[in-house]
Every structure is written in structure tokens, then in C-alpha cells.
GROMACS .gro file of C-alpha atoms in nm:
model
  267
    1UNK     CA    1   6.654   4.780  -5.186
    2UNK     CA    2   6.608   4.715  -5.578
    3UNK     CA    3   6.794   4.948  -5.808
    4UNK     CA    4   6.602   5.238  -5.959
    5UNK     CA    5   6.615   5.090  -6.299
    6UNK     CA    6   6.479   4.736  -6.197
    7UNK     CA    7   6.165   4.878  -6.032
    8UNK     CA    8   6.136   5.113  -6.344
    9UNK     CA    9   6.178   4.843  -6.584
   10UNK     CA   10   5.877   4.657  -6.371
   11UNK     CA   11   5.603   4.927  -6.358
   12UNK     CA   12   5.679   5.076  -6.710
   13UNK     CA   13   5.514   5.181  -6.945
   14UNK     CA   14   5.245   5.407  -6.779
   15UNK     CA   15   5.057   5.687  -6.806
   16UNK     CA   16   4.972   5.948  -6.568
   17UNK     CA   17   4.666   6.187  -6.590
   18UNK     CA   18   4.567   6.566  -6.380
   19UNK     CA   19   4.309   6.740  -6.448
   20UNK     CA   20   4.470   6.933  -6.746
   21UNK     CA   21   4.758   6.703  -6.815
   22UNK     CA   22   4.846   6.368  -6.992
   23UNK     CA   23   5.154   6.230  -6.860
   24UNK     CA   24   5.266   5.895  -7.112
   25UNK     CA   25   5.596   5.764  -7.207
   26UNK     CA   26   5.815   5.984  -7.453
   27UNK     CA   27   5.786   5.876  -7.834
   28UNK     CA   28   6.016   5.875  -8.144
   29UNK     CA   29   5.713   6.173  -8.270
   30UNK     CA   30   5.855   6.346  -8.013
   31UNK     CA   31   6.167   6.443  -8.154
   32UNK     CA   32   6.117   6.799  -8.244
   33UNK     CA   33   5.993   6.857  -7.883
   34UNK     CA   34   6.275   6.691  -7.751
   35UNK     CA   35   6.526   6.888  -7.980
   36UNK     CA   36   6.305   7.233  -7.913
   37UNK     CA   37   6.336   7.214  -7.526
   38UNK     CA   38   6.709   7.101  -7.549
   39UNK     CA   39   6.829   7.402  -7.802
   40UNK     CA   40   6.608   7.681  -7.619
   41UNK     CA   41   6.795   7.948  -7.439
   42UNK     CA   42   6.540   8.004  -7.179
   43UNK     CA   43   6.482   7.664  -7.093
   44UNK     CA   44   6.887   7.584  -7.082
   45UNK     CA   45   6.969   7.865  -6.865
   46UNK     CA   46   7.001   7.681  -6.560
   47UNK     CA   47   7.068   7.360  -6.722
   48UNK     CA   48   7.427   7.460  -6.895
   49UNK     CA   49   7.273   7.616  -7.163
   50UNK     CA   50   7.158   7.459  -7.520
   51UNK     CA   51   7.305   7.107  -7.642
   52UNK     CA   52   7.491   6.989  -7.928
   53UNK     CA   53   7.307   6.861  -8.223
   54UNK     CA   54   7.506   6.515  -8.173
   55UNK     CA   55   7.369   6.559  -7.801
   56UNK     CA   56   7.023   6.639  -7.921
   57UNK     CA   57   7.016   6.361  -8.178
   58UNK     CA   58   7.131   6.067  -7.858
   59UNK     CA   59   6.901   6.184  -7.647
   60UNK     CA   60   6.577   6.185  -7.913
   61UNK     CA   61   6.710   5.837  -7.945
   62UNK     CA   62   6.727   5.744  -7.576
   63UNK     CA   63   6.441   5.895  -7.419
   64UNK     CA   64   6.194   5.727  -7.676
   65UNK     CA   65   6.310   5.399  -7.515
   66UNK     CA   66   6.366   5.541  -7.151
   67UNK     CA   67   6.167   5.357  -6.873
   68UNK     CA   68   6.065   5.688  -6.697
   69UNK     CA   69   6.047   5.977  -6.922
   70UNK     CA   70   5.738   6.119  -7.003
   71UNK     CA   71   5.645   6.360  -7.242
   72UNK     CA   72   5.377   6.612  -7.063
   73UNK     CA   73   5.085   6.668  -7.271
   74UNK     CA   74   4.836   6.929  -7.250
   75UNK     CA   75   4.480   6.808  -7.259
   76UNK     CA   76   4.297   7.101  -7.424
   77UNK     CA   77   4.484   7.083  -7.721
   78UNK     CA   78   4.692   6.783  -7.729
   79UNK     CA   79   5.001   6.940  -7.773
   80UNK     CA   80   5.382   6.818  -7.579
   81UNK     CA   81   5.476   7.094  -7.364
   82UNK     CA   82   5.704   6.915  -7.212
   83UNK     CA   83   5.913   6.639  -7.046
   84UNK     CA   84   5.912   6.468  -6.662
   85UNK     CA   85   6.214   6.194  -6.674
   86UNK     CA   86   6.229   6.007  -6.343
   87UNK     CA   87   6.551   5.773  -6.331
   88UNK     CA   88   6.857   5.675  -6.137
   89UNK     CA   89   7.040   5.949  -5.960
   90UNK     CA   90   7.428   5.936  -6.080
   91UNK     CA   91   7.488   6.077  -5.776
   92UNK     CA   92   7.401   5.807  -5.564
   93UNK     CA   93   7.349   5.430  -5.593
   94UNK     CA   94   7.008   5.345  -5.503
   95UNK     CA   95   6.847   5.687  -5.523
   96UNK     CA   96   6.561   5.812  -5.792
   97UNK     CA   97   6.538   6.200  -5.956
   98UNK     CA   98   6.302   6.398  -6.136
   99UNK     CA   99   6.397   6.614  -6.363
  100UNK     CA  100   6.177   6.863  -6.560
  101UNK     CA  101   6.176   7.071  -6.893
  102UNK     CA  102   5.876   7.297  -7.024
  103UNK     CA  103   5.837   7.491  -7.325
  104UNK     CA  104   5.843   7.852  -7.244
  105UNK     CA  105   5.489   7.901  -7.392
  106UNK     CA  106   5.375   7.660  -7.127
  107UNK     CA  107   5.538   7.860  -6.864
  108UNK     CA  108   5.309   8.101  -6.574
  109UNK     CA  109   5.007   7.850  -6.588
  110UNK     CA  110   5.126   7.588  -6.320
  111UNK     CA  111   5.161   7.309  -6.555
  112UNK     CA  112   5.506   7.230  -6.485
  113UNK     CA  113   5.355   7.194  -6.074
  114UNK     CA  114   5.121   7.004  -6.210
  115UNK     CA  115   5.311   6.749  -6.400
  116UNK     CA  116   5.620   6.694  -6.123
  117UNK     CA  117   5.370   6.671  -5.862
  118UNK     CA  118   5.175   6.413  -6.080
  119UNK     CA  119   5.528   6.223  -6.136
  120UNK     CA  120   5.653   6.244  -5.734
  121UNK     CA  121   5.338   6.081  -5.656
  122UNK     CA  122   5.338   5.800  -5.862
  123UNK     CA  123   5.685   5.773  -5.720
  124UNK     CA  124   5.670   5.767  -5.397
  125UNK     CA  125   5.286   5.654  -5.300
  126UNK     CA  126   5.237   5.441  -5.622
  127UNK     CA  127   5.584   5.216  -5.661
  128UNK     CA  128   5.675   4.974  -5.435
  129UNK     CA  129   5.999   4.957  -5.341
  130UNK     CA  130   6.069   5.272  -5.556
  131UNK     CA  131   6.329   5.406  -5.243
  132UNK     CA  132   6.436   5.769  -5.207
  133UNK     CA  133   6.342   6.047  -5.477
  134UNK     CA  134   6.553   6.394  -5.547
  135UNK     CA  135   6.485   6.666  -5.739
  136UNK     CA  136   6.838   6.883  -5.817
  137UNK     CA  137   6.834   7.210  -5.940
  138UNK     CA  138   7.022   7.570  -6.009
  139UNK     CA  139   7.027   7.748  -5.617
  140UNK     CA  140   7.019   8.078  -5.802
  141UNK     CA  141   6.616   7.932  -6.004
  142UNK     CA  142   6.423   8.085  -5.783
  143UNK     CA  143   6.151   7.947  -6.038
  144UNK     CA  144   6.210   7.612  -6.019
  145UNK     CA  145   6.267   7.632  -5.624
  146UNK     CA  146   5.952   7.788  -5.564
  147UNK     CA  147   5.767   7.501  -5.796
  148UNK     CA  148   5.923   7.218  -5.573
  149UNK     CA  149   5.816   7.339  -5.250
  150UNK     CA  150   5.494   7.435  -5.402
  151UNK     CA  151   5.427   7.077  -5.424
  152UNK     CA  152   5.599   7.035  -5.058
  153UNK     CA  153   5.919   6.917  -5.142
  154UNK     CA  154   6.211   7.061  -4.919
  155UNK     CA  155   6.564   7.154  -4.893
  156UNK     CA  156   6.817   6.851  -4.743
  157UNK     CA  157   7.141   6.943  -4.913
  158UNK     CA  158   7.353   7.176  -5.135
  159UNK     CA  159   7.597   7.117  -5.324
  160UNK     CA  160   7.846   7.235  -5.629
  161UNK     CA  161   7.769   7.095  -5.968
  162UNK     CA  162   7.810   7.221  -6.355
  163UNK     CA  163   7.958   7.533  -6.193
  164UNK     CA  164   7.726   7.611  -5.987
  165UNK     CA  165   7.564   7.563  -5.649
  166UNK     CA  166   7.268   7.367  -5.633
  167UNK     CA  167   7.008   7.279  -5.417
  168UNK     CA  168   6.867   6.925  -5.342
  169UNK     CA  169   6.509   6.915  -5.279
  170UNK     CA  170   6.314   6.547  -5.123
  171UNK     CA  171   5.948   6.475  -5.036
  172UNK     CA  172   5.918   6.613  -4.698
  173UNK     CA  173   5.786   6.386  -4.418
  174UNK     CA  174   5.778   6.070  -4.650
  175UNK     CA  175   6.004   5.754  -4.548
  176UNK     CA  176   6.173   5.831  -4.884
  177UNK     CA  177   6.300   6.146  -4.659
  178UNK     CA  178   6.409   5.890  -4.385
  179UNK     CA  179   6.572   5.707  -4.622
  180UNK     CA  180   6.745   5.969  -4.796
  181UNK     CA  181   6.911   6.079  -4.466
  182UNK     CA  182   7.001   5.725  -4.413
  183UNK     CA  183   7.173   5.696  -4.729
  184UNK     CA  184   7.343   6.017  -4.715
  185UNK     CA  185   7.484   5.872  -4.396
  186UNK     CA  186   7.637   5.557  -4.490
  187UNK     CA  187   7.824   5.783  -4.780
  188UNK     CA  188   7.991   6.022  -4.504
  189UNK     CA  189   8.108   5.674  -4.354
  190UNK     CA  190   8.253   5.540  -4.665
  191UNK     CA  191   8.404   5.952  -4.770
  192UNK     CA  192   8.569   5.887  -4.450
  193UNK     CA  193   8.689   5.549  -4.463
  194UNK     CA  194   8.879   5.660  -4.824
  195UNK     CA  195   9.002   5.941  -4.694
  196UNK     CA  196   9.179   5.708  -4.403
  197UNK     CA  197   9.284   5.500  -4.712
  198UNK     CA  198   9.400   5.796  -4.917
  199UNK     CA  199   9.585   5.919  -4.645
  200UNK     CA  200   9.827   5.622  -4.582
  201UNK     CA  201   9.868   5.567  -4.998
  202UNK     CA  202   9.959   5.966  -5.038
  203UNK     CA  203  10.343   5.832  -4.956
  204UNK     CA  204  10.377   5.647  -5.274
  205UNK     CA  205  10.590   5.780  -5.565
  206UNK     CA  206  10.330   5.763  -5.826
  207UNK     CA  207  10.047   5.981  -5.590
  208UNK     CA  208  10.388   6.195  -5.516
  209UNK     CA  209  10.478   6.287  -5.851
  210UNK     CA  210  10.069   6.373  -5.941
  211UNK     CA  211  10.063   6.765  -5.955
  212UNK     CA  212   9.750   6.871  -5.801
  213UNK     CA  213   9.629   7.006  -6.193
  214UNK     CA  214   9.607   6.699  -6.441
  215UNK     CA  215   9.589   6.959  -6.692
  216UNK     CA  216   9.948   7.023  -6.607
  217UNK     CA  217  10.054   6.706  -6.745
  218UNK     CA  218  10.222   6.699  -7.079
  219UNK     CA  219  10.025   6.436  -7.350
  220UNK     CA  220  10.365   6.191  -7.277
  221UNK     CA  221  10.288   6.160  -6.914
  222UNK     CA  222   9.942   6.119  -6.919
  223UNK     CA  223  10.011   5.777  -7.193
  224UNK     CA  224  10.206   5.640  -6.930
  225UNK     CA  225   9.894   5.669  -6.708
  226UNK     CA  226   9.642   5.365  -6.671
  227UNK     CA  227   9.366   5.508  -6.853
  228UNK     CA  228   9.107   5.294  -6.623
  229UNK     CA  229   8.844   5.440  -6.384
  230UNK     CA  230   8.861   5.211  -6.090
  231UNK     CA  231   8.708   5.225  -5.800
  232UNK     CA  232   8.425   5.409  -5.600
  233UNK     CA  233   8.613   5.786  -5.647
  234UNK     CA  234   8.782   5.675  -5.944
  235UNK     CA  235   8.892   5.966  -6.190
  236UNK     CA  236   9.232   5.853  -6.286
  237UNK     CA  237   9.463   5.589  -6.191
  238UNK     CA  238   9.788   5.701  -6.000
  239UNK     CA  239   9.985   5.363  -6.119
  240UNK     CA  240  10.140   5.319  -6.459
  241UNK     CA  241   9.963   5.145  -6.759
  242UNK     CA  242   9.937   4.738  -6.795
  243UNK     CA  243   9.967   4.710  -6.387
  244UNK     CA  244   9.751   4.548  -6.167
  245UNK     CA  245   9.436   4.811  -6.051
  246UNK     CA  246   9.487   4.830  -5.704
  247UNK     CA  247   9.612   5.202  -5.650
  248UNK     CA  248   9.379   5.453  -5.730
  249UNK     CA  249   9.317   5.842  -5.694
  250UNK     CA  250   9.062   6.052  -5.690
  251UNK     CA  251   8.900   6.375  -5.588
  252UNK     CA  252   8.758   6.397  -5.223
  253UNK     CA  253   8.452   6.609  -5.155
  254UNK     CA  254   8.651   6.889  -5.028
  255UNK     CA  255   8.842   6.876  -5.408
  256UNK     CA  256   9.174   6.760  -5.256
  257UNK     CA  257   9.340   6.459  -5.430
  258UNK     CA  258   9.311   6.139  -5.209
  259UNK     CA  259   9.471   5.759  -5.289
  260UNK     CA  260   9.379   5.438  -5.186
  261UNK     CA  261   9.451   5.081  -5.223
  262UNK     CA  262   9.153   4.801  -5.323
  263UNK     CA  263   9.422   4.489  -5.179
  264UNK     CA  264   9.375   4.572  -4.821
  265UNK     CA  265   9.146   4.678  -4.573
  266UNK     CA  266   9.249   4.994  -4.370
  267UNK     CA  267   8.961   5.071  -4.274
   0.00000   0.00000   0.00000
């Protein structure tokens, strides 16, 4: 399967069109919609809340050259409302998301249906190779819930993100759904193949001395950390600086602390 980005990169730039909506790549002119959406309390109350103006600024700058983000246009009047982004899910290698922001005066006329439905299609019926899609978002926004099954996506997972619990929506009945469980799959295999690994590297003194709260470590202890992020799970490494990366630790999904070694195969 091609990465998300490649098969962006191939079909991009394009332009989507509903019958009230223009759907075309985001633009420098955009910035103040950008910044609007990004700094507006009731858009950001699901979404961690308004962004830094540093924050704003990168993202003006990135989503004007973004393979996937489109700014949502309203036909009658030509005015941005708001922005679809589909790109790589962070989450998991091989796997698309939507995401969605509207301008609250946009809000209670089914545009924001309209333009993720428009953007899941082209997805999933309209790119080849495109591979699973996901839309994430807030358990407790009822509105945004009730938008993605409007356009007949469906529940496959929860889980805890940004301090919260969140629900992950997919197509339902696509292959992309298919897929999706297929992929989710061959993660529990490889969570449980670390864990195997974690469990035999937990002896060593330097996973040993870790206390279970980084935060607990003074600013001398954490300097004579490797400040490297190896590996799959990688968050910090367990072994001292200037060594060679093959002991590593990281959270597990449960949030317990689990070590492993890269130089052989346990599993």
C-alpha cells in the first residue's frame, strides 16, 4: 500500500464541488480564515481550545502548501467558511483522516455535512490506492458525531487523546473498513510482541532505576539520558547518552512503562 502522502502528492491539486459548496486547495489569502477558525472559542472547544499566535502563524504557512487541505467555500457568496484537511493519520502508518473546522456563522445549515461528505468521497471512491480513512473526534461532540454518521460513517474504536476520550469513526461497509480492521490487527500483534520484549528488558539497571513519573527526575538525571526517540514506542531512551540505541522505553497502551531491545529478536 502507498503512503498517504505519495498518493496525495499524485492526485493534488483538486477541487471538489456540491451543490452549495466549492471545495479547492487552501491559499496564502486564506490566512485570516485560517487564523479566525484557529483562535475561536467555539470552534476550539473540542479541539484543545484556541492556538498560539506562533501556532497560528506555522500553520497559515503550512496549509497553503498542504497536499489535502481545502478551504470550503460557499457558493452564494464566495466567502471561506471553512477548512476539510485530509492527510496522514499520526496514529497509524498507512492510514488517511479528515479533519474539519467551520466558522460558527456557517454552523446549523449542513455545510460542514456537506463538505466532509464531499471530501470522504473523493477519498475513498475517487483515489486509487488511497487505503483506509478516519475521522477522530471529542466522544463528548455530540455535534460532530451526529455529522459523521449523518454521512454514514460509524464507530470502530475509542480511545484517550488530548485528555479526553475520543471516538474513531470509518466509512461503513467500504473495503477501507476491511482494511482498517486489518490494520488495527497487525498493531495488537506488534503491541504484543513489545510487550514480550519489554518484559524480558524490565531487569536491566537503567529500566530499574526509571521512576514510573519522568517528571520526577531532577534536570541532572535527565542530561545523562540519551535524548533520542528510537524506535516504534519510542518516548525516551532508558540507556545513558553517546551509547549505542539498542535499549529503549516507552509507554504501552495500557500507560505502563515497557523496554525492549532492537539487537535481537524475542519475538
Amino acid at each position: 500500500m502507498e503512503s498517504v502522502d505519495t498518493v496525495l502528492d499524485r492526485v493534488w491539486p483538486a477541487q471538489l464541488r456540491t451543490d452549495r459548496l466549492l471545495l479547492r486547495p487552501v491559499t496564502r489569502e486564506d490566512g485570516p480564515l485560517v487564523s479566525e477558525l484557529l483562535t475561536d472559542d467555539r470552534v476550539r472547544a473540542h479541539l484543545g481550545g484556541p492556538v498560539t499566535e506562533d501556532r497560528v502563524a506555522a500553520r497559515q504557512a503550512a496549509y497553503s502548501t498542504m497536499a489535502g487541505a481545502f478551504t470550503v467555500v460557499r457558493v452564494a457568496d464566495e466567502r471561506p467558511v471553512g477548512l476539510v484537511i485530509i492527510g496522514a493519520d499520526h496514529r497509524c502508518e498507512g492510514r488517511a483522516e479528515v479533519s474539519y473546522q467551520l466558522l460558527p456563522a456557517a454552523w446549523g445549515e449542513g455545510l460542514g455535512r456537506e463538505a466532509v461528505a464531499a471530501a470522504v468521497s473523493w477519498w475513498t471512491d475517487a483515489v486509487p490506492g488511497g487505503g483506509p480513512l478516519v475521522a477522530v473526534t471529542q466522544k463528548a461532540n455530540t455535534a460532530s458525531r451526529r455529522m459523521l454518521e449523518a454521512i454514514g460513517m460509524t464507530v470502530v474504536d475509542e480511545l484517550d487523546e488530548h485528555g479526553a476520550r475520543q471516538c474513531l469513526y470509518t466509512p461503513a461497509g467500504d473495503q477501507d473498513d476491511s482494511d482498517l480492521r486489518w490494520v488495527r490487527l497487525l498493531a495488537e500483534r506488534r503491541d504484543a510482541v513489545e510487550r514480550r520484549r519489554g518484559s524480558q528488558a524490565r531487569a536491566t539497571a537503567a529500566g530499574q532505576n526509571l521512576p514510573d513519573d519522568l517528571a520526577a527526575l531532577t534536570p541532572e538525571e535527565l542530561a545523562r539520558l540519551c535524548p533520542a526517540r528510537h524506535g516504534a514506542y519510542g518516548r525516551i531512551c532508558a540507556r545513558m547518552a553517546d551509547h549505542t540505541p539498542d535499549l529503549h522505553l516507552g509507554r504501552a497502551q495500557d500507560g505502563a512503562w515497557i523496554a525492549w531491545l532492537t539487537t535481537a529478536d524475542t519475538s
